[in-house]
Amino acid sequence: MLSLVEVVVKLSRPSLRGIPTVVALALLLQLVVSAAWAQTGTAALVGDVTDTQKQVIPGASITLSNIGTGASQTTVSDERGTYRFGSVQPGRYNIKVELSGFKTSVIERVELQVDSVARQNIALEIGGISETVSVVAASMQLNTIDASVGNVISREQIRSLPVEAQNVVHLLSLQPGAVFIPTANPATVDPRYGSVAGARADQQSVTLDGIDVNDPQLSTAYTSAIRMTQEALQEFRVSTSNFNAEMGRSSGPQVSLITRSGTNQFDGSGYWTGRRTATSSNEYFLKLSQLSSGKPSQAPKLNKDIFGGSFGGPIRRNKLFFFGNIEALREQSEAPVLRNVPSNSMRDGVLMYRCAVAALCPGGTVRGVTANHTVDAGFYGMTPAEIAAIDPLGIGPSAAALAYFRKYPSPNDPGRDGRNLMDYRFAAPIENQFLNLISRVDYKAANNHSFFGRFGKQNDTINTAPQFEGLDPLRQRLFNNYGGAVGYDSVLSPTLTNSFRYGFTKIDENNAGLTKNNYVNFRFISPYEGFGSSFTDTRQTPTQNFVNDLSWFKGRHTMKVGTNIRFTRVPKERFQSSYLSATVNPSWVAGVGRRNMPGSSFCTLPGCSLPAVATAFQGGYADTWLNLLGVLSQATQRANYNKDGTPQAPGTAVGREIGSDEFEFYVQDAWQLRSNLTVTAGVRYGIYSPPFEVNGLQVAPTVSMGQWFDTRAANALKGIPSNASQIITFDLAGPKNGKPGFYAWDKNNLAPRLAVAWTPTERIVIRGGYSKVFDRVGVGLATNFDEGFAYGMSTQISSPFGLAYETNPGARFRGIDQMPPTMPAAPAGGFPQTPPIRAGVITTTIDDTLVTPSAHMGSAIIGFDLGKNYTIEAGYVGRFGRDLLARRDLAMPLNLMDPASGTDYFTAAQSIIRAAQAAGLSSNSPASAYAGLPAVAYWQNIFPAAAGGGLTATQAITRAFMQNGPDWITALYDMDTSCDPACSKFGPYAYFAEQYDSLAAISSIGRSNYNALNLTLRRRFADGVQFDFNYTLAKSEDMGSQVERGSAFGNFSNGGNSGFLVNSFDPELNYGTSDFDIRHQINANWLVELPFGQGKRFGSGVNGFVNQVIGDWSVAGLMRWNSGFPFNVANCRSCWATNWNLQGNAMLVDPNDLPQTGTTRNKVDNRPSPFVDPVAALTKFRRALPGEAGVRNIFRGDGYYTLDMSVSKAWSLGIADHRLRFRWDVFNATNTPKFDVGQLTNTPDTPGFGRYNGTLATCDAQAGRCMQFALRYEF
């Protein structure tokens, strides 16, 4: 007969054609098998009973009693002397062992921790049963059961470690391999925040008392949908890697939180924690901005008050218990905010630029509309009249635009170019209110049956920063989250136990925004009123969760089977797609704004005789030029429709309800081959519905978009042009409409787990294992797709790209809500619906070939019990992701092959560009200069019509490229869509897709590799001392590190293009160091009760008065340090080499010659830089060529560091167990600023290249150093 271990091994290799067999097997096992190790959210105890000669003793009675509640369970050692307790509430216990002929043995204060299995072997002495031998437990802290990686954070740590604003989620990161950076917004799309052991930041799974409390849409790291307070949290465990089959809602770390329970003793607290500005230091860059504008350095306001209380105890001793906590937070603070503003000269109608020949520009002054402005040497200041002389309409700076610009405050930060488009940094006032209520009731019905109920609620009012001083908050967010859980644990027999949980958790969020009408934005200038960046929306995310675990002890086997079922609905209303908009977008006009520029060959008006613009300032010129003229180049139509195709009234909310159903089953066997060797094997199976719109308001392409892309790519290799591709049509989709969904059900999510743990001696454990895990994806994808890109349901169309909008008088700015006549008309409703042909659309879609991303995890760990409460572990942890989500462009222009010459487009384009560069040709070279270039067969064969005017096809094409360079793809666009200078022999749209210039999708084509060495040294709390020390040496590589909740064009850059596959046809070009990769990482925490006062080492005999002075002092702290984060250098401001919508990164001139990095102060505009010499660094880069994506994440900037300290003093109030405690916490005690590579001026052709613009700040990311003070009464 096969053991369950062998069955599981066989199950890990099926060829699944469906799920009925697997589901039926899981349900059958659920009915007839198992009882457990620790179920999620509980603990377990196992051990052997022997005599003093190590001979096993069967039939001994073992009673496990909870010290706090008196709850007890009893079992009997089996024929091998083994006993087990499964699904036990975490806490401290006593163990009593009785057997006739032996003395009764009592093991006191055994610590059972959440999601952990403790081993306590017991040796009985010969004697009378009435004789008792009592010892205090000194059990090994090491995991001797399985291969899981992760530490438990105890109640002592939760209560004593310094936590800013008592935000206990910060403690979740105190694990080996956990990446942490401070942020005021847990929903950030920064992939660094929350990545653990190579897993992406949105793959954490959090349970509270065994119930799912994740945000199913946003999947934010280090958070719970029901906020837990420091006071109400008993303990938690973070399993970072290689967890067993009972875990695995997602593939990242599994976080188990446990709510405090009442005990047989009444206890409670009343507390206050305060933070004040006077004890805070200024944020680094805010201080620089204040000083540069002549103001004194003033730390932002950082006032917080937290107050609350708790009370718990018995309703009926040993039977019924309660615990409750209420906590409120009132915050009056200021957040350092950076906004983009026009310079004083720009708002007065002056355009400043750097001259190509510095000697032609001696500097001086220039007259604007109202005042004179200083011009530095090497720069030229264009007067309003000189701007009008180059303006094709002869108008010059828009009077309406200048009037709008004058609303803005004067800049105090260099900003984008330091001359025209600058920044304003200020301390924005914020007032927030938070309220938490948490309660729990526990009932012990009988020795073998127990129940609990838990309810939590939070009411928050969160105001975001205003756009500028004196304005209303950009958004007010109201949360009314609540949730509850009930649990029933039963010991059905000495070998059979069951644990059931049901939970309901609801996120209820209402966001009030400022945008109420159509709006206009100026690119690179923050909208003054916040229109276009602040919308009203609501969402609710009710999730029902059913969890059951059944366990069976049989001989040497501990078998377990369970199920975890979740039903989620996300009803939403939003206004983001309810209004029309128009944008001054320099990238949307012909020549990306550079054709009306002194020095350009396209600039032929008399005013173009001004000194030529320097190459490094051309982007700065073009961006300022179009903004000054107020050219509304990109007008965007947004239209919403009902299911029957009737249009929705403009300006009304768009409502959707996204649903998902998730079913998971697992089976597991922990086989104790010998007393010191355990093999745990299991398999978890999950099947997840594709997300769907509950009411049928769902559309999808009728063409498989993944196959459409694959067909285009395959055709390109055969020389078949893009205009042969199938036209895309949208139709109703989803189960409510009786049609396929966004993508197919994935029925192959079978995840085997295997672990081995061997204890060759009582103080050594060697363990390792393998796990396959699956990501949880879907709801975020569907929500993002629906919000503006579900063509025919929510349609978004922009005016065509590349027209000379500056020649159209109607396209000039008239008012912040006035739309230009170039606004596209809304298409008619109804389905099926076909997006327009050749309309230059840039949008997103869903790749229907998506499969569930997975990862293979492995570990090998050795641990030592060093004695005296010390343990050390060292080991290897690996993670290898496959089918990961990656962002790519399905409509990317083809790398079209010429079968006759055997050459593809990328190769042919690179060859002629390099030849022209070698010949010294530039954008201003005359046509005759190209006559000497040799013919290239690709261009001769594909573009024969380009020949003429004395030039071959190759020479004419080369000139077109060089006139647009380094914006190479615009040259291809002009040729392919406008036949300029000629179309290919296939006609228009041989390279570009006819319906989309760019079509972003998130596809499951990525991969990753993570390899790490972990080292953990721990001392459990004893004799007043506890500490953890974690060190990780790691390397993480991937093709993209982005979280699902970001836009399909989402591209957190670490200073460049990192999160999007720039070349969809060669995704491996993006494979490199992960955005969250850190080579070295240390985190540590400690708690020390000082040895002074009564009962301590020093002053043990002092009187009460002296003891009140010298006794009950403690110090605690935590430290985080990691080596530098990776960053990139972008290609340039207006350089699209390979992809139409994203520039990509710069290339190195010599791949073996990297610029020297290392944080330097005052290097760029008196700001720090990651480069030792930013000017020299510029010489190391070149612009990418067609087909190239640029180098990714090979440079290193600052890492993160903080040292947080706490000092505490308690006084006895003269009543038994009543105490008053004072605490002083200091965060970033050394006031060390660490600069953020995510806030870096990284474009080589932008003034200020290499300049840091922000820090990884502490205290809600608002300050350099801050302090908080606490007063607590407890009994």
Tab-separated table of C-alpha atoms in Angstrom, residues 39-187:
chain	number	residue	atom	x	y	z
A	39	GLN	CA	-3.039	24.814	10.567
A	40	THR	CA	-2.665	28.355	9.339
A	41	GLY	CA	-3.101	30.629	12.329
A	42	THR	CA	-2.597	27.881	14.921
A	43	ALA	CA	0.278	25.961	16.495
A	44	ALA	CA	1.136	22.315	17.084
A	45	LEU	CA	3.154	20.208	19.506
A	46	VAL	CA	4.830	16.853	18.926
A	47	GLY	CA	7.221	14.721	20.920
A	48	ASP	CA	8.282	11.301	22.146
A	49	VAL	CA	7.797	9.843	25.592
A	50	THR	CA	10.675	7.606	26.751
A	51	ASP	CA	12.224	6.398	29.939
A	52	THR	CA	15.633	7.524	31.120
A	53	GLN	CA	17.223	4.783	28.978
A	54	LYS	CA	15.600	6.193	25.809
A	55	GLN	CA	13.154	3.287	25.520
A	56	VAL	CA	9.790	4.370	24.106
A	57	ILE	CA	6.798	4.410	26.442
A	58	PRO	CA	3.353	3.849	24.894
A	59	GLY	CA	0.109	4.516	26.694
A	60	ALA	CA	1.234	7.574	28.661
A	61	SER	CA	-1.441	10.215	29.256
A	62	ILE	CA	-0.334	13.675	28.099
A	63	THR	CA	-2.359	16.745	29.064
A	64	LEU	CA	-1.691	20.109	27.433
A	65	SER	CA	-3.005	23.088	29.426
A	66	ASN	CA	-3.093	26.731	28.398
A	67	ILE	CA	-1.641	28.773	31.246
A	68	GLY	CA	-3.796	31.799	30.519
A	69	THR	CA	-7.200	30.205	29.984
A	70	GLY	CA	-6.926	26.826	31.643
A	71	ALA	CA	-8.110	25.152	28.427
A	72	SER	CA	-6.703	21.642	28.148
A	73	GLN	CA	-6.445	18.706	25.767
A	74	THR	CA	-5.434	15.150	26.538
A	75	THR	CA	-3.934	12.496	24.318
A	76	VAL	CA	-2.088	9.193	24.744
A	77	SER	CA	1.338	8.250	23.429
A	78	ASP	CA	1.119	5.627	20.701
A	79	GLU	CA	2.978	2.363	20.341
A	80	ARG	CA	6.114	4.264	19.362
A	81	GLY	CA	5.847	6.603	22.310
A	82	THR	CA	4.853	9.519	20.069
A	83	TYR	CA	2.250	12.107	21.013
A	84	ARG	CA	0.826	14.991	18.993
A	85	PHE	CA	-1.406	18.004	19.503
A	86	GLY	CA	-2.617	19.817	16.382
A	87	SER	CA	-4.535	23.065	15.785
A	88	VAL	CA	-3.643	24.574	19.153
A	89	GLN	CA	-4.124	28.253	19.940
A	90	PRO	CA	-0.674	29.891	20.124
A	91	GLY	CA	0.442	30.718	23.650
A	92	ARG	CA	2.215	29.351	26.735
A	93	TYR	CA	1.323	25.884	27.969
A	94	ASN	CA	2.109	23.332	30.653
A	95	ILE	CA	2.500	19.659	29.740
A	96	LYS	CA	1.617	16.953	32.233
A	97	VAL	CA	2.584	13.318	31.551
A	98	GLU	CA	1.215	10.457	33.683
A	99	LEU	CA	1.667	6.673	33.618
A	100	SER	CA	1.500	4.124	36.389
A	101	GLY	CA	4.968	3.073	37.505
A	102	PHE	CA	6.527	6.398	36.581
A	103	LYS	CA	6.751	9.738	38.315
A	104	THR	CA	4.408	12.373	36.908
A	105	SER	CA	6.362	14.801	34.726
A	106	VAL	CA	5.346	18.443	34.292
A	107	ILE	CA	6.982	20.645	31.676
A	108	GLU	CA	6.182	24.277	32.391
A	109	ARG	CA	5.918	27.314	30.127
A	110	VAL	CA	6.204	25.599	26.763
A	111	GLU	CA	5.931	28.259	24.054
A	112	LEU	CA	3.728	27.306	21.095
A	113	GLN	CA	4.033	29.801	18.267
A	114	VAL	CA	1.801	30.556	15.317
A	115	ASP	CA	2.265	28.439	12.180
A	116	SER	CA	4.982	26.499	13.970
A	117	VAL	CA	5.411	22.983	15.275
A	118	ALA	CA	7.211	22.653	18.608
A	119	ARG	CA	8.936	19.426	19.612
A	120	GLN	CA	9.068	18.517	23.285
A	121	ASN	CA	10.488	15.104	24.107
A	122	ILE	CA	9.794	13.856	27.636
A	123	ALA	CA	11.776	11.329	29.701
A	124	LEU	CA	9.868	9.682	32.578
A	125	GLU	CA	11.578	8.529	35.751
A	126	ILE	CA	10.616	5.295	37.485
A	127	GLY	CA	8.600	5.999	40.628
A	128	GLY	CA	5.129	6.560	41.980
A	129	ILE	CA	2.570	8.392	39.904
A	130	SER	CA	1.902	10.634	42.893
A	131	GLU	CA	5.455	11.929	42.701
A	132	THR	CA	5.914	14.941	40.421
A	133	VAL	CA	8.994	16.161	38.591
A	134	SER	CA	8.622	19.727	37.298
A	135	VAL	CA	10.994	21.501	34.921
A	136	VAL	CA	10.801	24.751	32.950
A	137	ALA	CA	10.779	24.121	29.220
A	138	ALA	CA	14.067	24.645	27.460
A	139	SER	CA	12.953	23.337	24.116
A	140	MET	CA	14.851	24.010	20.963
A	141	GLN	CA	13.846	27.200	19.138
A	142	LEU	CA	14.899	25.684	15.853
A	143	ASN	CA	12.468	24.292	13.321
A	144	THR	CA	12.988	20.512	13.379
A	145	ILE	CA	9.928	19.565	11.335
A	146	ASP	CA	10.022	21.033	7.829
A	147	ALA	CA	11.895	23.319	5.386
A	148	SER	CA	9.953	26.558	5.881
A	149	VAL	CA	11.942	29.770	6.300
A	150	GLY	CA	10.850	32.606	8.563
A	151	ASN	CA	10.687	33.855	12.125
A	152	VAL	CA	7.974	34.434	14.690
A	153	ILE	CA	7.681	37.952	16.121
A	154	SER	CA	6.588	37.490	19.723
A	155	ARG	CA	4.310	39.523	21.955
A	156	GLU	CA	7.370	40.899	23.778
A	157	GLN	CA	8.787	42.205	20.499
A	158	ILE	CA	5.478	43.655	19.336
A	159	ARG	CA	5.018	45.428	22.643
A	160	SER	CA	8.583	46.668	23.105
A	161	LEU	CA	10.196	47.440	19.749
A	162	PRO	CA	10.069	51.048	18.500
A	163	VAL	CA	7.326	51.312	15.900
A	164	GLU	CA	6.626	54.727	14.390
A	165	ALA	CA	3.035	55.738	15.156
A	166	GLN	CA	2.548	52.180	16.462
A	167	ASN	CA	2.207	51.037	12.841
A	168	VAL	CA	2.936	47.405	13.590
A	169	VAL	CA	3.087	46.344	9.932
A	170	HIS	CA	6.633	47.722	9.832
A	171	LEU	CA	7.664	44.748	11.954
A	172	LEU	CA	6.610	42.304	9.233
A	173	SER	CA	9.825	43.091	7.383
A	174	LEU	CA	12.109	41.851	10.195
A	175	GLN	CA	12.880	38.670	8.262
A	176	PRO	CA	15.865	37.502	6.232
A	177	GLY	CA	15.532	38.638	2.627
A	178	ALA	CA	12.690	41.105	3.270
A	179	VAL	CA	13.063	44.431	1.417
A	180	PHE	CA	11.746	47.477	3.247
A	181	ILE	CA	11.663	51.142	2.322
A	182	PRO	CA	9.563	53.760	4.116
A	183	THR	CA	6.461	54.993	2.335
A	184	ALA	CA	3.341	56.894	3.282
A	185	ASN	CA	1.396	54.972	0.638
A	186	PRO	CA	1.304	51.157	0.987
A	187	ALA	CA	-0.426	50.982	-2.423
